[in-house]
Amino acid sequence: MRAFRAAVEAHDMDAVEALLADDVVFSSPVVFKPYRGKAITAAILRAVERVFEDFRYERVIGEADGRDHALVFAARVGDREISGCDFLHLDASGRIAELTVMVRPLSGAQALQAAMAAQFERIAEEAQDTPRTQKARARRAG
């Protein structure tokens, strides 16, 4: 949990991705069906990092050596203030097996949903990004 918080606060999304279990389940605050898998979860979290402004964790709930944690945060999307919580469940190896995000108020959740919808194409591309496609893209760019 400390590593996740540090990575998020440092905007180090590669480190965040490294903390995810391969079969992580991500439950979004604005979509009913959970997302399954490291690639899609990492792509969504990268988009969230682009969308949230003034993001900060305000409180952590849970035992330091436990497997369940709640990280209370505040952020802004456009002109909407958001309060929320990241609920983390770690697997036996210490990787994030479940990540559930809750946000409030409704107007903030709606602003988040609209901002994330605008990221949809990029999220889909990043979720399909494998080391092989990354190398191919680097060859084309260089």
PDB file of C-alpha atoms in Angstrom:
ATOM      1  CA  MET A   1       0.000   0.000   0.000  1.00  0.00           C
ATOM      2  CA  ARG A   2       2.823   2.426   0.821  1.00  0.00           C
ATOM      3  CA  ALA A   3       4.469   1.677  -2.517  1.00  0.00           C
ATOM      4  CA  PHE A   4       1.186   2.293  -4.367  1.00  0.00           C
ATOM      5  CA  ARG A   5       0.624   5.604  -2.629  1.00  0.00           C
ATOM      6  CA  ALA A   6       4.206   6.715  -3.274  1.00  0.00           C
ATOM      7  CA  ALA A   7       3.995   5.749  -6.950  1.00  0.00           C
ATOM      8  CA  VAL A   8       0.678   7.559  -7.442  1.00  0.00           C
ATOM      9  CA  GLU A   9       1.903  10.678  -5.667  1.00  0.00           C
ATOM     10  CA  ALA A  10       5.108  10.647  -7.758  1.00  0.00           C
ATOM     11  CA  HIS A  11       3.054  10.231 -10.972  1.00  0.00           C
ATOM     12  CA  ASP A  12       5.088   7.073 -11.653  1.00  0.00           C
ATOM     13  CA  MET A  13       2.536   5.034 -13.540  1.00  0.00           C
ATOM     14  CA  ASP A  14       5.099   2.357 -14.500  1.00  0.00           C
ATOM     15  CA  ALA A  15       5.640   1.706 -10.788  1.00  0.00           C
ATOM     16  CA  VAL A  16       1.859   1.621 -10.233  1.00  0.00           C
ATOM     17  CA  GLU A  17       1.507  -0.951 -13.019  1.00  0.00           C
ATOM     18  CA  ALA A  18       4.293  -3.088 -11.520  1.00  0.00           C
ATOM     19  CA  LEU A  19       2.272  -3.340  -8.284  1.00  0.00           C
ATOM     20  CA  LEU A  20      -0.783  -4.807 -10.028  1.00  0.00           C
ATOM     21  CA  ALA A  21      -1.424  -8.544 -10.073  1.00  0.00           C
ATOM     22  CA  ASP A  22      -1.767  -9.972 -13.588  1.00  0.00           C
ATOM     23  CA  ASP A  23      -5.412 -10.841 -12.898  1.00  0.00           C
ATOM     24  CA  VAL A  24      -6.277  -7.650 -10.970  1.00  0.00           C
ATOM     25  CA  VAL A  25      -9.946  -6.653 -10.865  1.00  0.00           C
ATOM     26  CA  PHE A  26     -10.662  -2.929 -11.163  1.00  0.00           C
ATOM     27  CA  SER A  27     -14.084  -1.601 -10.180  1.00  0.00           C
ATOM     28  CA  SER A  28     -14.733   1.869 -11.540  1.00  0.00           C
ATOM     29  CA  PRO A  29     -16.890   4.454  -9.789  1.00  0.00           C
ATOM     30  CA  VAL A  30     -18.742   5.180 -13.039  1.00  0.00           C
ATOM     31  CA  VAL A  31     -19.005   1.798 -14.821  1.00  0.00           C
ATOM     32  CA  PHE A  32     -21.054  -1.146 -13.554  1.00  0.00           C
ATOM     33  CA  LYS A  33     -18.973  -4.058 -14.872  1.00  0.00           C
ATOM     34  CA  PRO A  34     -15.499  -4.536 -13.357  1.00  0.00           C
ATOM     35  CA  TYR A  35     -12.439  -4.554 -15.608  1.00  0.00           C
ATOM     36  CA  ARG A  36     -10.177  -7.596 -15.359  1.00  0.00           C
ATOM     37  CA  GLY A  37      -6.474  -7.739 -16.052  1.00  0.00           C
ATOM     38  CA  LYS A  38      -3.310  -5.748 -15.609  1.00  0.00           C
ATOM     39  CA  ALA A  39      -3.188  -4.141 -19.069  1.00  0.00           C
ATOM     40  CA  ILE A  40      -6.671  -2.581 -18.988  1.00  0.00           C
ATOM     41  CA  THR A  41      -6.355  -1.547 -15.339  1.00  0.00           C
ATOM     42  CA  ALA A  42      -3.001   0.129 -15.965  1.00  0.00           C
ATOM     43  CA  ALA A  43      -4.413   1.940 -19.025  1.00  0.00           C
ATOM     44  CA  ILE A  44      -7.380   3.201 -16.994  1.00  0.00           C
ATOM     45  CA  LEU A  45      -5.131   4.387 -14.164  1.00  0.00           C
ATOM     46  CA  ARG A  46      -2.926   6.247 -16.658  1.00  0.00           C
ATOM     47  CA  ALA A  47      -6.037   7.989 -17.985  1.00  0.00           C
ATOM     48  CA  VAL A  48      -7.156   8.874 -14.469  1.00  0.00           C
ATOM     49  CA  GLU A  49      -3.730  10.387 -13.841  1.00  0.00           C
ATOM     50  CA  ARG A  50      -4.227  12.563 -16.944  1.00  0.00           C
ATOM     51  CA  VAL A  51      -7.787  13.577 -15.939  1.00  0.00           C
ATOM     52  CA  PHE A  52      -7.394  14.308 -12.226  1.00  0.00           C
ATOM     53  CA  GLU A  53      -6.004  17.674 -11.194  1.00  0.00           C
ATOM     54  CA  ASP A  54      -4.679  18.577  -7.762  1.00  0.00           C
ATOM     55  CA  PHE A  55      -4.860  14.916  -6.702  1.00  0.00           C
ATOM     56  CA  ARG A  56      -3.821  14.206  -3.136  1.00  0.00           C
ATOM     57  CA  TYR A  57      -4.232  11.426  -0.632  1.00  0.00           C
ATOM     58  CA  GLU A  58      -5.585  12.733   2.650  1.00  0.00           C
ATOM     59  CA  ARG A  59      -5.867   9.664   4.847  1.00  0.00           C
ATOM     60  CA  VAL A  60      -5.020   5.969   4.923  1.00  0.00           C
ATOM     61  CA  ILE A  61      -7.156   3.398   6.692  1.00  0.00           C
ATOM     62  CA  GLY A  62      -5.893  -0.103   7.420  1.00  0.00           C
ATOM     63  CA  GLU A  63      -3.121  -1.911   9.192  1.00  0.00           C
ATOM     64  CA  ALA A  64       0.319  -1.396   7.638  1.00  0.00           C
ATOM     65  CA  ASP A  65       0.918  -5.144   7.325  1.00  0.00           C
ATOM     66  CA  GLY A  66      -2.669  -6.003   6.379  1.00  0.00           C
ATOM     67  CA  ARG A  67      -4.000  -7.001   2.987  1.00  0.00           C
ATOM     68  CA  ASP A  68      -6.880  -4.476   2.869  1.00  0.00           C
ATOM     69  CA  HIS A  69      -6.430  -0.718   2.724  1.00  0.00           C
ATOM     70  CA  ALA A  70      -8.488   2.390   2.034  1.00  0.00           C
ATOM     71  CA  LEU A  71      -6.789   5.520   0.711  1.00  0.00           C
ATOM     72  CA  VAL A  72      -9.000   8.604   0.977  1.00  0.00           C
ATOM     73  CA  PHE A  73      -8.288  11.225  -1.674  1.00  0.00           C
ATOM     74  CA  ALA A  74      -9.366  14.588  -3.021  1.00  0.00           C
ATOM     75  CA  ALA A  75      -8.999  15.834  -6.588  1.00  0.00           C
ATOM     76  CA  ARG A  76     -10.551  18.025  -9.204  1.00  0.00           C
ATOM     77  CA  VAL A  77     -11.889  17.311 -12.675  1.00  0.00           C
ATOM     78  CA  GLY A  78     -12.338  20.613 -14.452  1.00  0.00           C
ATOM     79  CA  ASP A  79     -14.262  22.821 -12.055  1.00  0.00           C
ATOM     80  CA  ARG A  80     -15.661  19.899 -10.010  1.00  0.00           C
ATOM     81  CA  GLU A  81     -14.186  18.912  -6.669  1.00  0.00           C
ATOM     82  CA  ILE A  82     -14.131  15.190  -5.974  1.00  0.00           C
ATOM     83  CA  SER A  83     -13.728  13.232  -2.765  1.00  0.00           C
ATOM     84  CA  GLY A  84     -13.015   9.566  -3.093  1.00  0.00           C
ATOM     85  CA  CYS A  85     -11.457   6.412  -1.820  1.00  0.00           C
ATOM     86  CA  ASP A  86      -9.252   3.745  -3.350  1.00  0.00           C
ATOM     87  CA  PHE A  87      -9.952   0.369  -1.754  1.00  0.00           C
ATOM     88  CA  LEU A  88      -7.026  -2.022  -2.238  1.00  0.00           C
ATOM     89  CA  HIS A  89      -6.924  -5.746  -1.593  1.00  0.00           C
ATOM     90  CA  LEU A  90      -3.518  -7.391  -1.847  1.00  0.00           C
ATOM     91  CA  ASP A  91      -2.924 -10.989  -2.856  1.00  0.00           C
ATOM     92  CA  ALA A  92      -0.617 -13.338  -0.939  1.00  0.00           C
ATOM     93  CA  SER A  93       2.427 -12.004  -2.836  1.00  0.00           C
ATOM     94  CA  GLY A  94       1.612  -8.392  -1.969  1.00  0.00           C
ATOM     95  CA  ARG A  95       0.359  -7.402  -5.431  1.00  0.00           C
ATOM     96  CA  ILE A  96      -2.892  -5.486  -5.863  1.00  0.00           C
ATOM     97  CA  ALA A  97      -5.544  -8.107  -6.631  1.00  0.00           C
ATOM     98  CA  GLU A  98      -8.557  -5.807  -6.337  1.00  0.00           C
ATOM     99  CA  LEU A  99      -8.869  -2.049  -6.725  1.00  0.00           C
ATOM    100  CA  THR A 100     -12.235  -0.422  -6.169  1.00  0.00           C
ATOM    101  CA  VAL A 101     -12.692   3.327  -6.498  1.00  0.00           C
ATOM    102  CA  MET A 102     -15.587   5.308  -5.059  1.00  0.00           C
ATOM    103  CA  VAL A 103     -16.161   9.038  -5.628  1.00  0.00           C
ATOM    104  CA  ARG A 104     -18.602  11.735  -4.595  1.00  0.00           C
ATOM    105  CA  PRO A 105     -20.502  13.996  -5.110  1.00  0.00           C
ATOM    106  CA  LEU A 106     -22.645  12.974  -8.062  1.00  0.00           C
ATOM    107  CA  SER A 107     -21.655  16.078 -10.055  1.00  0.00           C
ATOM    108  CA  GLY A 108     -17.992  15.123  -9.572  1.00  0.00           C
ATOM    109  CA  ALA A 109     -18.652  11.539 -10.626  1.00  0.00           C
ATOM    110  CA  GLN A 110     -20.432  12.818 -13.729  1.00  0.00           C
ATOM    111  CA  ALA A 111     -17.492  15.095 -14.583  1.00  0.00           C
ATOM    112  CA  LEU A 112     -15.132  12.147 -14.093  1.00  0.00           C
ATOM    113  CA  GLN A 113     -17.255   9.918 -16.324  1.00  0.00           C
ATOM    114  CA  ALA A 114     -17.298  12.512 -19.117  1.00  0.00           C
ATOM    115  CA  ALA A 115     -13.544  13.112 -18.868  1.00  0.00           C
ATOM    116  CA  MET A 116     -12.802   9.381 -18.893  1.00  0.00           C
ATOM    117  CA  ALA A 117     -15.138   8.817 -21.860  1.00  0.00           C
ATOM    118  CA  ALA A 118     -13.001  11.319 -23.782  1.00  0.00           C
ATOM    119  CA  GLN A 119      -9.982   9.092 -22.982  1.00  0.00           C
ATOM    120  CA  PHE A 120     -11.655   5.884 -24.213  1.00  0.00           C
ATOM    121  CA  GLU A 121      -9.729   5.466 -27.483  1.00  0.00           C
ATOM    122  CA  ARG A 122      -6.384   6.048 -25.830  1.00  0.00           C
ATOM    123  CA  ILE A 123      -7.262   3.650 -23.002  1.00  0.00           C
ATOM    124  CA  ALA A 124      -8.139   0.951 -25.553  1.00  0.00           C
ATOM    125  CA  GLU A 125      -4.855   1.517 -27.403  1.00  0.00           C
ATOM    126  CA  GLU A 126      -2.785   1.437 -24.224  1.00  0.00           C
ATOM    127  CA  ALA A 127      -4.548  -1.715 -23.001  1.00  0.00           C
ATOM    128  CA  GLN A 128      -3.469  -3.465 -26.215  1.00  0.00           C
ATOM    129  CA  ASP A 129       0.082  -2.169 -25.859  1.00  0.00           C
ATOM    130  CA  THR A 130       2.430  -5.097 -25.397  1.00  0.00           C
ATOM    131  CA  PRO A 131       6.241  -5.082 -25.390  1.00  0.00           C
ATOM    132  CA  ARG A 132       6.092  -6.228 -29.015  1.00  0.00           C
ATOM    133  CA  THR A 133       3.846  -3.336 -30.127  1.00  0.00           C
ATOM    134  CA  GLN A 134       5.908  -0.889 -28.061  1.00  0.00           C
ATOM    135  CA  LYS A 135       9.070  -1.967 -29.946  1.00  0.00           C
ATOM    136  CA  ALA A 136       7.294  -1.665 -33.296  1.00  0.00           C
ATOM    137  CA  ARG A 137       6.071   1.825 -32.441  1.00  0.00           C
ATOM    138  CA  ALA A 138       9.575   2.849 -31.317  1.00  0.00           C
ATOM    139  CA  ARG A 139      11.027   1.578 -34.649  1.00  0.00           C
ATOM    140  CA  ARG A 140       8.433   3.600 -36.597  1.00  0.00           C
ATOM    141  CA  ALA A 141       9.103   6.725 -34.520  1.00  0.00           C
ATOM    142  CA  GLY A 142      12.906   6.447 -34.632  1.00  0.00           C
TER     143      GLY A 142
END
